[in-house]
CSV table of C-alpha atoms in Angstrom, one decimal:
chain,number,residue,atom,x,y,z
W,1,MET,CA,84.4,-12.3,32.9
W,2,SER,CA,81.5,-13.7,30.7
W,3,ALA,CA,83.8,-16.4,29.4
W,4,LEU,CA,84.3,-17.4,33.0
W,5,ARG,CA,80.6,-17.2,33.9
W,6,GLU,CA,79.3,-19.2,30.9
W,7,PRO,CA,80.5,-22.8,31.8
W,8,ARG,CA,79.5,-22.4,35.4
W,9,ALA,CA,75.9,-21.4,34.5
W,10,ASP,CA,75.7,-24.3,32.0
W,11,LEU,CA,76.7,-26.6,34.8
W,12,ALA,CA,73.9,-25.2,37.1
W,13,ARG,CA,71.4,-25.6,34.4
W,14,GLU,CA,72.4,-29.2,33.8
W,15,GLY,CA,72.4,-29.9,37.5
W,16,GLY,CA,76.0,-30.9,37.6
W,17,PRO,CA,78.3,-30.2,40.6
W,18,ARG,CA,79.1,-26.7,41.2
W,19,GLY,CA,82.6,-25.5,40.2
W,20,GLU,CA,85.2,-25.0,43.0
W,21,GLY,CA,84.8,-21.2,42.7
W,22,ALA,CA,81.4,-21.6,44.4
W,23,SER,CA,80.4,-17.9,43.8
W,24,ARG,CA,76.8,-18.2,42.9
W,25,ASN,CA,75.7,-15.2,40.9
W,26,GLU,CA,72.2,-13.9,40.5
W,27,ALA,CA,71.9,-14.8,36.9
W,28,SER,CA,72.5,-18.6,37.8
W,29,GLU,CA,69.9,-18.4,40.7
W,30,LEU,CA,67.3,-17.0,38.2
W,31,ARG,CA,68.2,-19.8,35.9
W,32,VAL,CA,67.4,-22.3,38.8
W,33,VAL,CA,64.1,-20.7,39.5
W,34,LEU,CA,63.2,-20.8,35.8
W,35,ALA,CA,64.4,-24.4,35.5
W,36,VAL,CA,62.3,-25.6,38.4
W,37,ALA,CA,59.2,-23.7,37.2
W,38,ARG,CA,59.8,-25.2,33.7
W,39,LYS,CA,60.1,-28.7,35.0
W,40,ASP,CA,56.9,-28.4,37.0
W,41,LEU,CA,54.9,-26.8,34.2
W,42,LEU,CA,56.2,-29.4,31.7
W,43,GLN,CA,55.4,-32.2,34.0
W,44,GLU,CA,51.8,-30.8,34.5
W,45,LEU,CA,51.5,-30.3,30.6
W,46,ARG,CA,52.7,-33.7,29.8
W,47,SER,CA,50.6,-35.7,32.4
W,48,ARG,CA,47.6,-33.5,32.0
W,49,ALA,CA,45.7,-35.6,34.5
W,50,ALA,CA,45.9,-32.9,37.2
W,51,THR,CA,45.1,-30.1,34.8
W,52,VAL,CA,42.0,-31.7,33.5
W,53,ALA,CA,40.9,-32.8,37.0
W,54,THR,CA,41.5,-29.3,38.6
W,55,LEU,CA,39.8,-27.5,35.7
W,56,PHE,CA,36.7,-29.7,35.7
W,57,PHE,CA,36.7,-29.7,39.5
W,58,SER,CA,36.3,-25.9,39.5
W,59,ALA,CA,33.6,-26.1,36.8
W,60,VAL,CA,31.7,-28.8,38.8
W,61,THR,CA,32.1,-26.6,41.9
W,62,LEU,CA,30.5,-23.7,40.0
W,63,VAL,CA,27.6,-25.8,38.9
W,64,MET,CA,27.1,-27.4,42.3
W,65,MET,CA,27.0,-23.9,43.9
W,66,GLY,CA,24.6,-22.7,41.2
W,67,PHE,CA,22.2,-25.6,42.1
W,68,ALA,CA,22.6,-25.0,45.8
W,69,LEU,CA,21.9,-21.3,45.6
W,70,GLY,CA,18.6,-21.8,43.7
W,71,ARG,CA,17.2,-20.1,40.6
W,72,GLU,CA,16.9,-16.5,41.6
W,73,GLN,CA,19.0,-14.4,39.3
W,74,ALA,CA,19.7,-11.6,41.9
W,75,VAL,CA,21.0,-14.2,44.3
W,76,LEU,CA,23.3,-15.7,41.7
W,77,ASN,CA,24.6,-12.3,40.6
W,78,LEU,CA,25.5,-11.4,44.2
W,79,ALA,CA,27.1,-14.8,44.8
W,80,ALA,CA,29.1,-15.0,41.6
W,81,PRO,CA,32.4,-13.4,42.7
W,82,GLY,CA,32.4,-15.4,46.0
W,83,VAL,CA,31.7,-18.7,44.1
W,84,LEU,CA,34.3,-18.0,41.6
W,85,TRP,CA,37.0,-17.6,44.2
W,86,VAL,CA,35.9,-20.5,46.3
W,87,ALA,CA,36.1,-22.8,43.3
W,88,LEU,CA,39.6,-21.3,42.5
W,89,ALA,CA,40.7,-21.8,46.1
W,90,PHE,CA,39.6,-25.5,46.2
W,91,ALA,CA,41.2,-26.2,42.7
W,92,GLY,CA,44.4,-24.4,43.9
W,93,VAL,CA,44.8,-26.5,47.0
W,94,ILE,CA,44.5,-29.7,44.9
W,95,SER,CA,47.0,-28.5,42.3
W,96,ALA,CA,49.5,-27.3,44.9
W,97,ALA,CA,49.3,-30.6,46.8
W,98,GLN,CA,49.6,-32.5,43.5
W,99,ASN,CA,52.7,-30.6,42.5
W,100,PHE,CA,54.7,-31.7,45.6
W,101,GLN,CA,53.1,-35.2,45.5
W,102,SER,CA,54.3,-36.1,42.1
W,103,ASP,CA,57.8,-35.0,43.1
W,104,LEU,CA,57.8,-37.0,46.3
W,105,GLU,CA,56.5,-40.3,44.6
W,106,GLU,CA,59.7,-40.9,42.7
W,107,GLY,CA,62.0,-39.5,45.3
W,108,ALA,CA,62.6,-36.5,43.0
W,109,PHE,CA,62.1,-33.9,45.7
W,110,GLU,CA,65.2,-35.3,47.6
W,111,GLN,CA,67.2,-35.0,44.4
W,112,LEU,CA,66.0,-31.4,43.9
W,113,LEU,CA,67.1,-30.6,47.4
W,114,LEU,CA,70.6,-32.2,46.8
W,115,TYR,CA,71.4,-29.6,44.1
W,116,PRO,CA,73.8,-27.0,45.4
W,117,VAL,CA,71.4,-24.2,45.0
W,118,PRO,CA,69.6,-22.1,47.6
W,119,ARG,CA,66.4,-23.6,48.8
W,120,ALA,CA,64.7,-20.2,48.3
W,121,ALA,CA,65.4,-20.6,44.5
W,122,ILE,CA,63.5,-24.0,44.5
W,123,PHE,CA,60.7,-22.3,46.4
W,124,LEU,CA,60.5,-19.5,43.9
W,125,GLY,CA,60.6,-21.9,41.0
W,126,LYS,CA,57.7,-23.9,42.4
W,127,LEU,CA,55.9,-20.7,43.3
W,128,LEU,CA,56.2,-19.4,39.7
W,129,ALA,CA,54.8,-22.6,38.3
W,130,ASN,CA,52.0,-22.6,40.8
W,131,TRP,CA,51.2,-19.0,40.0
W,132,LEU,CA,51.2,-19.4,36.3
W,133,TYR,CA,49.1,-22.5,36.6
W,134,LEU,CA,46.6,-20.8,38.9
W,135,THR,CA,46.3,-17.7,36.7
W,136,ALA,CA,45.7,-19.8,33.6
W,137,LEU,CA,43.1,-21.8,35.6
W,138,GLY,CA,41.5,-18.5,36.7
W,139,ALA,CA,41.5,-17.1,33.2
W,140,LEU,CA,39.6,-20.2,32.1
W,141,VAL,CA,37.2,-20.5,35.1
W,142,ALA,CA,36.3,-16.8,35.5
W,143,PRO,CA,34.5,-16.5,32.1
W,144,VAL,CA,32.6,-19.7,32.8
W,145,ALA,CA,31.6,-18.3,36.1
W,146,PHE,CA,30.4,-15.1,34.7
W,147,VAL,CA,28.4,-16.7,32.0
W,148,LEU,CA,26.9,-19.5,34.2
W,149,PHE,CA,25.8,-16.9,36.8
W,150,GLY,CA,24.6,-14.4,34.2
W,151,VAL,CA,26.8,-11.6,35.6
W,152,GLU,CA,26.9,-8.2,33.8
W,153,LEU,CA,30.4,-6.8,34.1
W,154,GLY,CA,31.0,-3.1,34.7
W,155,ALA,CA,33.2,-0.9,32.3
W,156,ALA,CA,36.3,-1.1,34.5
W,157,ALA,CA,36.1,-5.0,34.5
W,158,TRP,CA,38.5,-5.5,31.5
W,159,TYR,CA,41.5,-4.4,33.7
W,160,VAL,CA,40.2,-5.0,37.2
W,161,VAL,CA,39.3,-8.7,36.7
W,162,PRO,CA,42.8,-9.6,35.2
W,163,ALA,CA,44.5,-7.5,37.9
W,164,THR,CA,42.5,-9.3,40.6
W,165,LEU,CA,43.3,-12.7,39.1
W,166,LEU,CA,47.0,-11.9,39.0
W,167,LEU,CA,47.3,-10.5,42.5
W,168,GLY,CA,44.8,-12.9,44.0
W,169,THR,CA,46.4,-16.0,42.6
W,170,PHE,CA,49.9,-14.7,43.5
W,171,GLY,CA,49.0,-14.4,47.3
W,172,PHE,CA,47.2,-17.7,47.1
W,173,ALA,CA,50.2,-19.4,45.3
W,174,VAL,CA,52.7,-18.1,47.8
W,175,ILE,CA,50.8,-19.7,50.8
W,176,ALA,CA,49.8,-22.8,48.9
W,177,THR,CA,53.4,-23.5,47.7
W,178,PHE,CA,54.8,-22.9,51.2
W,179,TYR,CA,52.4,-25.1,53.0
W,180,ALA,CA,52.4,-27.8,50.4
W,181,GLY,CA,56.1,-28.0,51.0
W,182,LEU,CA,55.6,-28.0,54.7
W,183,THR,CA,53.0,-30.8,54.6
W,184,ALA,CA,54.6,-32.8,51.8
W,185,ASN,CA,55.9,-35.7,54.0
W,186,LEU,CA,53.2,-35.6,56.6
W,187,GLN,CA,50.3,-38.1,57.0
W,188,ALA,CA,46.9,-36.9,55.9
W,189,ARG,CA,48.4,-34.0,54.0
W,190,GLU,CA,45.4,-33.7,51.6
W,191,ALA,CA,43.1,-32.9,54.5
W,192,LEU,CA,45.8,-30.9,56.4
W,193,LEU,CA,46.8,-28.5,53.6
W,194,PRO,CA,43.4,-26.6,53.4
W,195,VAL,CA,43.1,-26.7,57.2
W,196,LEU,CA,46.4,-25.0,57.5
W,197,MET,CA,46.3,-22.5,54.7
W,198,PHE,CA,42.7,-21.3,54.5
W,199,PRO,CA,42.9,-19.3,57.8
W,200,VAL,CA,46.0,-17.6,56.4
W,201,ILE,CA,44.5,-16.8,53.0
W,202,VAL,CA,41.3,-15.2,54.3
W,203,PRO,CA,42.5,-11.7,53.4
W,204,VAL,CA,43.3,-12.9,49.9
W,205,MET,CA,39.8,-14.4,49.5
W,206,LEU,CA,38.2,-11.3,50.9
W,207,GLY,CA,40.2,-8.9,48.9
W,208,ALA,CA,39.8,-10.9,45.6
W,209,VAL,CA,36.1,-11.3,46.1
W,210,ARG,CA,35.5,-7.6,47.0
W,211,ALA,CA,37.6,-6.4,44.1
W,212,THR,CA,35.7,-8.6,41.7
W,213,GLU,CA,32.4,-7.5,43.2
W,214,ALA,CA,33.3,-3.9,42.6
W,215,VAL,CA,33.0,-4.5,38.9
W,216,VAL,CA,29.9,-6.8,38.9
W,217,GLY,CA,26.8,-5.0,37.9
W,218,ARG,CA,28.6,-1.7,38.5
W,219,SER,CA,32.0,-0.2,37.9
W,220,ASP,CA,33.8,1.1,41.1
W,221,ALA,CA,37.4,1.0,40.2
W,222,ALA,CA,38.4,3.1,43.2
W,223,LEU,CA,36.9,0.5,45.6
W,224,ALA,CA,38.5,-2.4,43.7
W,225,GLY,CA,41.8,-0.5,43.9
W,226,GLY,CA,41.7,-0.4,47.7
W,227,TRP,CA,41.3,-4.2,47.8
W,228,LEU,CA,43.9,-4.7,45.2
W,229,GLN,CA,46.4,-2.9,47.4
W,230,LEU,CA,45.6,-5.3,50.2
W,231,LEU,CA,46.3,-8.2,47.9
W,232,GLY,CA,49.5,-6.6,46.7
W,233,GLY,CA,50.6,-6.0,50.3
W,234,PHE,CA,49.8,-9.5,51.3
W,235,GLY,CA,51.6,-11.0,48.4
W,236,LEU,CA,54.7,-8.9,49.1
W,237,VAL,CA,55.0,-9.6,52.8
W,238,TYR,CA,54.4,-13.4,52.5
W,239,PHE,CA,56.6,-13.5,49.4
W,240,VAL,CA,59.5,-12.3,51.6
W,241,VAL,CA,58.6,-14.3,54.8
W,242,CYS,CA,58.0,-17.6,52.9
W,243,SER,CA,61.2,-17.3,50.8
W,244,ALA,CA,63.2,-16.7,53.9
W,245,LEU,CA,61.6,-19.6,55.9
W,246,PHE,CA,61.3,-22.2,53.2
W,247,HIS,CA,64.6,-23.9,53.8
W,248,PHE,CA,63.6,-24.6,57.4
W,249,VAL,CA,60.5,-26.6,56.4
W,250,VAL,CA,62.2,-28.7,53.7
W,251,ASP,CA,65.4,-29.4,55.6
W,252,GLU,CA,65.7,-33.1,56.4
E,1,MET,CA,65.9,-17.7,84.4
E,2,ILE,CA,64.4,-20.8,86.0
E,3,ASP,CA,66.5,-22.9,88.3
E,4,SER,CA,66.4,-26.5,86.9
E,5,SER,CA,65.1,-28.3,89.9
E,6,ARG,CA,66.2,-31.7,89.0
E,7,ASP,CA,63.9,-33.5,91.4
E,8,GLY,CA,60.9,-32.2,89.8
E,9,LYS,CA,59.7,-30.1,92.6
E,10,ARG,CA,58.0,-26.8,91.9
E,11,PRO,CA,60.4,-24.0,93.0
E,12,LEU,CA,59.3,-21.6,95.7
E,13,TRP,CA,59.2,-18.5,93.5
E,14,LEU,CA,56.8,-20.2,91.2
E,15,ASN,CA,54.4,-21.1,94.0
E,16,LEU,CA,54.6,-17.5,95.2
E,17,LEU,CA,53.9,-16.3,91.6
E,18,GLY,CA,50.9,-18.6,91.4
E,19,LEU,CA,49.6,-17.3,94.8
E,20,ALA,CA,50.2,-13.7,93.7
E,21,SER,CA,48.3,-14.1,90.4
E,22,LEU,CA,45.4,-15.9,92.1
E,23,ALA,CA,45.2,-13.0,94.7
E,24,LEU,CA,45.4,-10.3,92.1
E,25,PHE,CA,42.8,-12.2,90.0
E,26,GLY,CA,40.6,-12.2,93.0
E,27,VAL,CA,41.0,-8.5,93.6
E,28,GLY,CA,40.5,-7.7,90.0
E,29,ALA,CA,37.3,-9.8,89.9
E,30,TYR,CA,35.9,-8.1,93.0
E,31,LEU,CA,36.7,-4.6,91.6
E,32,ALA,CA,35.1,-5.6,88.3
E,33,LEU,CA,32.0,-7.1,89.7
E,34,PHE,CA,31.2,-4.9,92.8
E,35,ALA,CA,33.5,-1.9,93.1
E,36,SER,CA,33.4,-0.3,89.6
E,37,PRO,CA,30.4,1.7,88.5
E,38,PRO,CA,28.0,0.4,85.9
E,39,ASP,CA,28.4,1.8,82.4
E,40,VAL,CA,26.2,4.8,81.2
E,41,ASN,CA,24.9,2.8,78.1
E,42,GLN,CA,25.5,-0.9,78.9
E,43,GLY,CA,24.8,-1.0,82.6
E,44,ASP,CA,26.2,-4.1,84.3
E,45,LEU,CA,27.1,-5.7,81.0
E,46,ILE,CA,30.2,-3.6,80.9
E,47,ARG,CA,31.6,-5.9,83.7
E,48,ILE,CA,32.3,-8.6,81.1
E,49,MET,CA,34.7,-6.1,79.5
E,50,TYR,CA,37.0,-6.3,82.5
E,51,ALA,CA,37.7,-10.0,81.8
E,52,HIS,CA,37.3,-10.0,78.1
E,53,VAL,CA,39.8,-7.2,77.1
E,54,PRO,CA,42.7,-8.4,79.2
E,55,VAL,CA,42.3,-11.9,78.0
E,56,ALA,CA,42.3,-10.7,74.4
E,57,TRP,CA,45.4,-8.5,74.8
E,58,ILE,CA,47.3,-11.3,76.5
E,59,GLY,CA,46.3,-13.8,73.8
E,60,PHE,CA,48.0,-11.6,71.2
E,61,VAL,CA,51.0,-11.0,73.3
E,62,ALA,CA,51.3,-14.8,73.7
E,63,VAL,CA,51.4,-15.3,70.0
E,64,GLY,CA,54.0,-12.8,69.6
E,65,VAL,CA,56.3,-14.1,72.4
E,66,SER,CA,55.8,-17.7,71.0
E,67,ALA,CA,56.9,-16.4,67.6
E,68,VAL,CA,60.0,-14.7,69.1
E,69,TRP,CA,61.0,-18.0,70.8
E,70,GLY,CA,60.4,-19.8,67.5
E,71,MET,CA,62.7,-17.3,65.8
E,72,LEU,CA,65.3,-17.8,68.4
E,73,TYR,CA,65.1,-21.6,67.9
E,74,LEU,CA,65.6,-21.2,64.2
E,75,TRP,CA,68.6,-19.1,65.0
E,76,ARG,CA,70.4,-21.1,67.6
E,77,SER,CA,68.6,-24.6,67.6
E,78,ARG,CA,68.4,-24.9,71.4
E,79,PRO,CA,65.6,-27.5,72.3
E,80,ILE,CA,64.7,-25.2,75.3
E,81,ASP,CA,63.6,-22.4,73.0
E,82,ASP,CA,61.0,-24.9,71.4
E,83,VAL,CA,59.8,-25.7,74.9
E,84,ARG,CA,59.3,-22.0,75.6
E,85,ALA,CA,57.6,-21.5,72.2
E,86,VAL,CA,55.2,-24.2,72.9
E,87,ALA,CA,54.4,-22.9,76.4
E,88,ASN,CA,53.4,-19.6,75.0
E,89,ALA,CA,51.5,-21.3,72.2
E,90,ASP,CA,49.5,-23.2,74.8
E,91,ALA,CA,48.6,-19.9,76.5
E,92,ALA,CA,47.9,-18.2,73.2
E,93,LEU,CA,45.4,-21.0,72.4
E,94,LEU,CA,43.7,-20.9,75.8
E,95,PHE,CA,43.5,-17.1,75.9
E,96,SER,CA,42.2,-16.8,72.3
E,97,LEU,CA,39.5,-19.4,72.9
E,98,LEU,CA,38.5,-17.5,76.1
E,99,THR,CA,38.5,-14.3,74.0
E,100,VAL,CA,36.0,-15.9,71.5
E,101,VAL,CA,33.8,-17.2,74.3
E,102,GLY,CA,33.9,-13.9,76.1
E,103,GLY,CA,33.2,-11.9,72.9
E,104,MET,CA,30.2,-14.1,72.1
E,105,THR,CA,28.9,-13.8,75.7
E,106,TYR,CA,29.3,-10.0,75.4
E,107,SER,CA,27.7,-9.7,72.0
E,108,LYS,CA,24.5,-11.7,72.8
E,109,PRO,CA,23.0,-9.3,75.2
E,110,THR,CA,24.4,-6.1,73.7
E,111,LEU,CA,24.1,-6.8,69.9
E,112,ASN,CA,21.4,-9.6,70.3
E,113,THR,CA,23.5,-12.2,68.3
E,114,PHE,CA,26.2,-14.6,69.3
E,115,TRP,CA,28.1,-14.3,66.2
E,116,THR,CA,28.6,-10.9,64.5
E,117,TRP,CA,31.4,-11.3,61.9
E,118,ASP,CA,33.0,-8.4,63.8
E,119,ALA,CA,36.6,-7.6,62.9
E,120,LYS,CA,38.1,-8.5,66.2
E,121,LEU,CA,35.9,-11.5,66.9
E,122,THR,CA,36.6,-12.9,63.4
E,123,LEU,CA,40.4,-12.2,63.8
E,124,THR,CA,40.5,-14.1,67.1
E,125,ALA,CA,38.5,-17.0,65.6
E,126,LEU,CA,40.9,-17.2,62.8
E,127,MET,CA,43.8,-17.1,65.3
E,128,VAL,CA,42.2,-20.1,67.1
E,129,ALA,CA,42.0,-22.0,63.7
E,130,LEU,CA,45.7,-21.1,63.0
E,131,LEU,CA,46.8,-22.3,66.4
E,132,VAL,CA,44.9,-25.5,66.0
E,133,GLY,CA,46.7,-26.0,62.8
E,134,TYR,CA,49.9,-25.5,64.7
E,135,TYR,CA,49.1,-28.3,67.1
E,136,ILE,CA,47.9,-30.6,64.4
E,137,VAL,CA,51.3,-30.3,62.6
E,138,ARG,CA,53.2,-30.8,65.9
E,139,GLY,CA,51.3,-33.9,66.5
E,140,LEU,CA,52.2,-35.4,63.1
E,141,ILE,CA,56.0,-34.9,63.3
E,142,GLU,CA,57.9,-37.4,65.3
E,143,GLU,CA,61.5,-36.1,65.0
E,144,PRO,CA,62.0,-33.3,67.6
E,145,GLN,CA,64.3,-31.0,65.7
E,146,ARG,CA,62.2,-31.0,62.6
E,147,ARG,CA,59.0,-30.6,64.7
E,148,ALA,CA,60.5,-27.6,66.5
E,149,ARG,CA,61.7,-26.1,63.3
E,150,VAL,CA,58.3,-26.5,61.5
E,151,SER,CA,56.3,-25.3,64.3
E,152,ALA,CA,58.5,-22.2,64.8
E,153,VAL,CA,57.9,-21.5,61.1
E,154,ILE,CA,54.2,-21.8,61.5
E,155,MET,CA,54.0,-19.6,64.5
E,156,ILE,CA,55.9,-16.9,62.5
E,157,VAL,CA,53.4,-17.2,59.8
E,158,VAL,CA,50.6,-16.9,62.3
E,159,LEU,CA,52.1,-13.7,63.7
E,160,ALA,CA,52.5,-12.3,60.1
E,161,SER,CA,48.9,-13.1,59.3
E,162,LEU,CA,47.5,-11.1,62.2
E,163,PRO,CA,47.7,-7.6,60.7
E,164,PHE,CA,46.3,-8.7,57.4
E,165,ASN,CA,43.5,-10.7,59.0
E,166,TYR,CA,42.8,-7.6,61.1
E,167,LEU,CA,42.8,-5.2,58.2
E,168,ALA,CA,40.6,-7.5,56.0
E,169,ALA,CA,38.2,-8.0,58.8
E,170,GLU,CA,38.1,-4.4,59.7
E,171,TRP,CA,37.3,-3.4,56.2
E,172,PHE,CA,34.9,-6.1,55.8
E,173,ARG,CA,32.7,-4.8,58.5
E,174,THR,CA,32.8,-4.0,62.2
E,175,LEU,CA,30.3,-3.9,64.9
E,176,HIS,CA,32.8,-3.9,67.8
E,177,PRO,CA,32.6,-1.3,70.5
E,178,ALA,CA,35.1,1.5,69.7
E,179,LYS,CA,38.4,1.2,71.4
E,180,SER,CA,38.5,3.2,74.7
E,181,VAL,CA,42.2,3.0,75.1
E,182,ASN,CA,44.2,4.2,72.1
E,183,LEU,CA,48.0,3.5,72.0
E,184,ASP,CA,48.6,6.1,69.3
E,185,GLY,CA,48.6,9.0,71.8
E,186,SER,CA,45.0,10.2,71.2
E,187,GLY,CA,44.3,9.3,74.8
E,188,VAL,CA,41.8,7.4,76.8
E,189,THR,CA,38.0,7.7,76.5
E,190,MET,CA,37.1,5.9,79.7
E,191,ALA,CA,36.2,7.0,83.1
E,192,PRO,CA,39.3,7.0,85.2
E,193,GLU,CA,37.9,4.6,87.9
E,194,MET,CA,36.9,2.1,85.2
E,195,LEU,CA,40.3,2.4,83.5
E,196,ARG,CA,42.0,1.7,86.8
E,197,VAL,CA,40.0,-1.5,87.3
E,198,LEU,CA,40.7,-2.5,83.7
E,199,LEU,CA,44.4,-2.0,84.2
E,200,ILE,CA,44.4,-4.0,87.4
E,201,ASN,CA,42.6,-6.8,85.5
E,202,VAL,CA,45.2,-6.6,82.7
E,203,VAL,CA,48.0,-7.0,85.3
E,204,ALA,CA,46.2,-9.9,86.9
E,205,ALA,CA,45.7,-11.7,83.5
E,206,GLY,CA,49.4,-11.0,82.8
E,207,LEU,CA,50.4,-12.6,86.0
E,208,VAL,CA,48.3,-15.6,85.3
E,209,PHE,CA,49.8,-15.8,81.8
E,210,VAL,CA,53.4,-15.6,83.2
E,211,TYR,CA,52.5,-18.2,85.8
E,212,PHE,CA,51.0,-20.6,83.3
E,213,VAL,CA,53.9,-20.2,80.9
E,214,SER,CA,56.6,-20.7,83.6
E,215,GLU,CA,54.9,-23.8,85.0
E,216,ARG,CA,54.5,-25.2,81.4
E,217,VAL,CA,58.2,-24.4,80.7
E,218,ARG,CA,59.1,-26.2,83.9
E,219,VAL,CA,57.1,-29.2,82.9
E,220,GLY,CA,58.5,-29.1,79.3
E,221,LYS,CA,62.1,-29.0,80.7
E,222,LEU,CA,61.4,-32.1,82.8
E,223,ALA,CA,60.0,-33.9,79.7
E,224,LEU,CA,63.0,-32.8,77.7
E,225,SER,CA,65.6,-34.0,80.3
E,226,SER,CA,63.8,-37.3,80.8
E,227,ALA,CA,63.6,-37.8,76.9
E,228,ARG,CA,67.4,-37.1,76.9
E,229,GLU,CA,68.1,-39.6,79.6
E,230,ARG,CA,66.0,-42.2,77.8
E,231,SER,CA,67.6,-41.6,74.5
E,232,GLY,CA,71.0,-41.8,76.1
E,233,PHE,CA,70.0,-45.1,77.6
E,234,GLU,CA,68.7,-46.3,74.2
E,235,ALA,CA,72.1,-45.3,72.6
E,236,ALA,CA,73.8,-47.4,75.2
E,237,ALA,CA,71.5,-50.4,74.8
E,238,PRO,CA,70.1,-50.2,71.2
E,239,ALA,CA,68.9,-53.8,71.5
E,240,THR,CA,65.5,-52.8,72.9
E,241,GLY,CA,64.5,-51.4,69.6
E,242,GLU,CA,62.0,-49.1,71.0
E,243,VAL,CA,61.3,-45.8,69.3
E,244,VAL,CA,62.0,-42.8,71.6
E,245,ARG,CA,59.1,-40.4,71.4
E,246,VAL,CA,59.8,-37.0,72.7
E,247,ARG,CA,56.7,-35.0,73.7
C-alpha cells in the first residue's frame, strides 16, 4: 500500500502529471498545501522587497497615527490597540495583493492552476503563507506599537495578545487571500481589494481591537475571551465558505 | 414563471401587480400617517417606523434571495439565474440605502444625532458598502460567465457576513429601539392596531419588491436574448470585429 502511494506522492510534489489511478489521497493534498505555502514564503523571503516594504509601512502608519493623535498620553493609550490593527490591516492588504501580483506577472498563476490538484488546496496553501506572514508581521509590529504608545499591558496579556494575533490574522488572511484571488486579474485591483474586503472584516477588526483593549492598562481575560470566540467563529465559517467557493473565482 | 414576451411588451399580470402594489402602498401610507394612533413615547415620530421597518426587512430578504439565485447559478450555470440574482441585488441596494436614510431620519429627532453607530444602522451601512463592491466588480468583468460566477460568490460572502456584522455591531454598542416583534416566540410588544398597520406596510413593501424584481428580470431577459442574437450574428459574420458586450 505504502509502496504504491510513494511514487504518486512524489509526482504530486514535483508537479508532474498525475498517475492514471487518479485517486488523490489526503496526504498528497496536504503536500500540495504545504508546497504552495512554501513556494510563497520562499518567494517572499528571497525577494524581501515586499517584506521590508510592508514592515516599514506598518511602522510608518504607527508613527503617523501617533503624530495625528497628538501628545496626550491618555489618548495614545486608548488608541493604541485600534492603531495597531489598522496598521496591520493596511499592511495585510498590500501583502495579500502582492502575493498574487508576483504570481501573475510571470504567468505562474496559470501554471499553478494547471496542476491536477483541487483549487481548494491552492487556496489553503496561499492562505497558510499569508497567515504565517501576517502573524510574523504582527509579532514584530505589536511590540513596536506598545512601546511607541507607552502602553502598560495587563497580567493576562502574555497569552491574550498572541491568541488575538493568531486568530485575528487568520480571519483577516482568509478574506484577504480569497479577495486577492478574486481581484487578481481585474483592473485597479490595488484600490479595489480594500474596498471589497474591509466591510467583510469589520467583525475581525472589532474583535481583535476589543480583545487587545481588554489587556491594555487592565487585565480582563473574560472580556477578551468573548471577543476571541467571535474571531474564532468568523475564521471557521469563512474558512469553510471561502475554501468551497475559491475554484469559482479563479476558474478561467 | 414569467412568460417570455418576445415583443418586449409588459405582460398584463405584471401591470396588475404594479397597480396592486401601488394601491396597497397608498393604503399603507394612509394608515401609517392618519389612521394609526401616535406612540405613547415618540408621538407622531413613530410613523417613520411604518416605512422604515418594512424597507429594512425587505432589504435583508433581497440579499438572501439574490444569494440563493447566485448559488443556483453556480450549480447549474444558467444565465437567467444571474439575471434574477442581479434583479434582487438591485432591490437589495435600493432598500438598504432607503433603510440607512430612514434610520438617519428617525434617529435625528429621537436620539438627536444623525449617526449613532447603532448596531442595525451600522450593519445596514456595511451592507450598502458590500453591495457597492458587488457592482464595482460586476462592472469590471467583461466575460458574462465569469462575471456571473464571481458576483454570485460575492453575494454569498455578503450573506455570510451579515450575522457576523450584526453580532459585532450589537456587542459594540446599540441604541436602537428594542424590537417589538420577536420571531423567537416571545411574542409581540406592540399595540394590536399599530401592528396591523405595520404588517400591511410590510406586505405593501413586499409587493413593491416583487414588482421591481419581476420588472427587472423581464428587462434582464430582453437584454440577455438581444445579446444572444447579436453574438449569434457576430459568429455568423466575424468580420465586423466588434466586441460583444453583454450587460
